[in-house]
Amino acid sequence: MSSNTRLLITRRLPEPVEERAKHEFDVLLNPSDHQYASADLVAACENFEPSALLVTPTERLDEAFIRQLPGSVKIIASYSVGLDHIDLAAAKKRSIVVSHTPGALTSATADIAILCLLGAARHAYRAQQDLRHGQWKRWDPTGYIGVELDGAVLGIVGMGRIGRATAMRAQAFGMEVRYWNRTTLSQAQLKAKGLSATPCERLEELLAVSDAVSLHVPYTPETHHLIDADAINAIKPEALLINTARGSIVDDEAILEGLKRGKLAGIGFDVFDGEPDFNQAYLDAPNAYLLPHIGSATNQARNKMGMMALDSIEAALSGNPIPNTACSS
Ligand code: DGY
């Protein structure tokens, strides 16, 4: 790749990714890892005239932003699988390719879904708080009583890569898996992955039979507040709710109310509406196991995400077929 092919990377990325980027492109890095305001990012693009942008979910690339990008930009590669921070239609209108990183973070995120599930099932947050704050007085026959995963029903909402990987892990804990998905997967498809899972035609049906519900759909206008007050009413009493997908898939008020009145026995959330400025009422909610969006935070996943993004950029700028496009020009 010609060394004057310019690439702007919006956040600090793992060293191997930045090293490769430096080797292959004339790259503008962000060593201080400051958060670009939209206007500053547009200005940086105007000055630097990159052919490619490598962005993360912390930047919002809306229609207005994309409209202002200089004509030099040919591809926006997102360091994420989720693309809800990018207006794909606006990019298409400007013939800018958008790519993402499906598959790179499947295992890492499924691991965190199980951590959230176990954290909520076993009151891990409160137990750890007590231990750390001198509240562990003695072994307690009736304290910290949770539920076992063995024999419980896990309802997967969205049976894509991460949903299936979570189901596989849950199966190893002895859970029975049911799922709700836009399309029903064939038994052969599931079997090939070593999975045995029963589909539910309607979301309400899945909610009513699941001891724990784990969300794995992308955030779109259709999935906005998919888990709202009606869904909480439909959910099995004392179910657990796990969210490692996107915060805005749930209606915070409905979840908090569900926890308060005991309809939900607990939640395990790694993502939040408006994060990092999430609804602070979660901090005082009973049995809430909360993490700061660390689903993909492993060396393996974060390096792979970067390499996939660079592969897409390299292909786009050298006229080769572009892997992992979400929107082609
Ligand atoms: C993604 O890739 O969409 C994740 O949320 C980042 O961890």
PDB file of C-alpha atoms in Angstrom, residues 9-13 18 29-36 56 58-59:
ATOM      1  CA  ILE A   9      -7.652   6.089  13.787  1.00  0.00           C
ATOM      2  CA  THR A  10      -9.924   7.741  16.337  1.00  0.00           C
ATOM      3  CA  ARG A  11      -8.853   5.939  19.542  1.00  0.00           C
ATOM      4  CA  ARG A  12      -5.736   4.313  20.917  1.00  0.00           C
ATOM      5  CA  LEU A  13      -5.744   0.650  19.810  1.00  0.00           C
ATOM      6  CA  GLU A  18      -1.134   0.305  15.655  1.00  0.00           C
ATOM      7  CA  LEU A  29      -3.017   7.887  15.664  1.00  0.00           C
ATOM      8  CA  ASN A  30      -4.488   9.148  18.922  1.00  0.00           C
ATOM      9  CA  PRO A  31      -1.745   8.357  21.495  1.00  0.00           C
ATOM     10  CA  SER A  32      -3.436  10.374  24.266  1.00  0.00           C
ATOM     11  CA  ASP A  33      -6.701   8.505  23.548  1.00  0.00           C
ATOM     12  CA  HIS A  34      -8.760  11.697  23.801  1.00  0.00           C
ATOM     13  CA  GLN A  35     -12.391  11.505  22.777  1.00  0.00           C
ATOM     14  CA  TYR A  36     -12.881  13.426  19.532  1.00  0.00           C
ATOM     15  CA  THR A  56     -15.027   2.858  17.493  1.00  0.00           C
ATOM     16  CA  THR A  58     -17.573   5.870  21.165  1.00  0.00           C
ATOM     17  CA  GLU A  59     -17.908   8.100  18.095  1.00  0.00           C
TER      18      GLU A  59
END
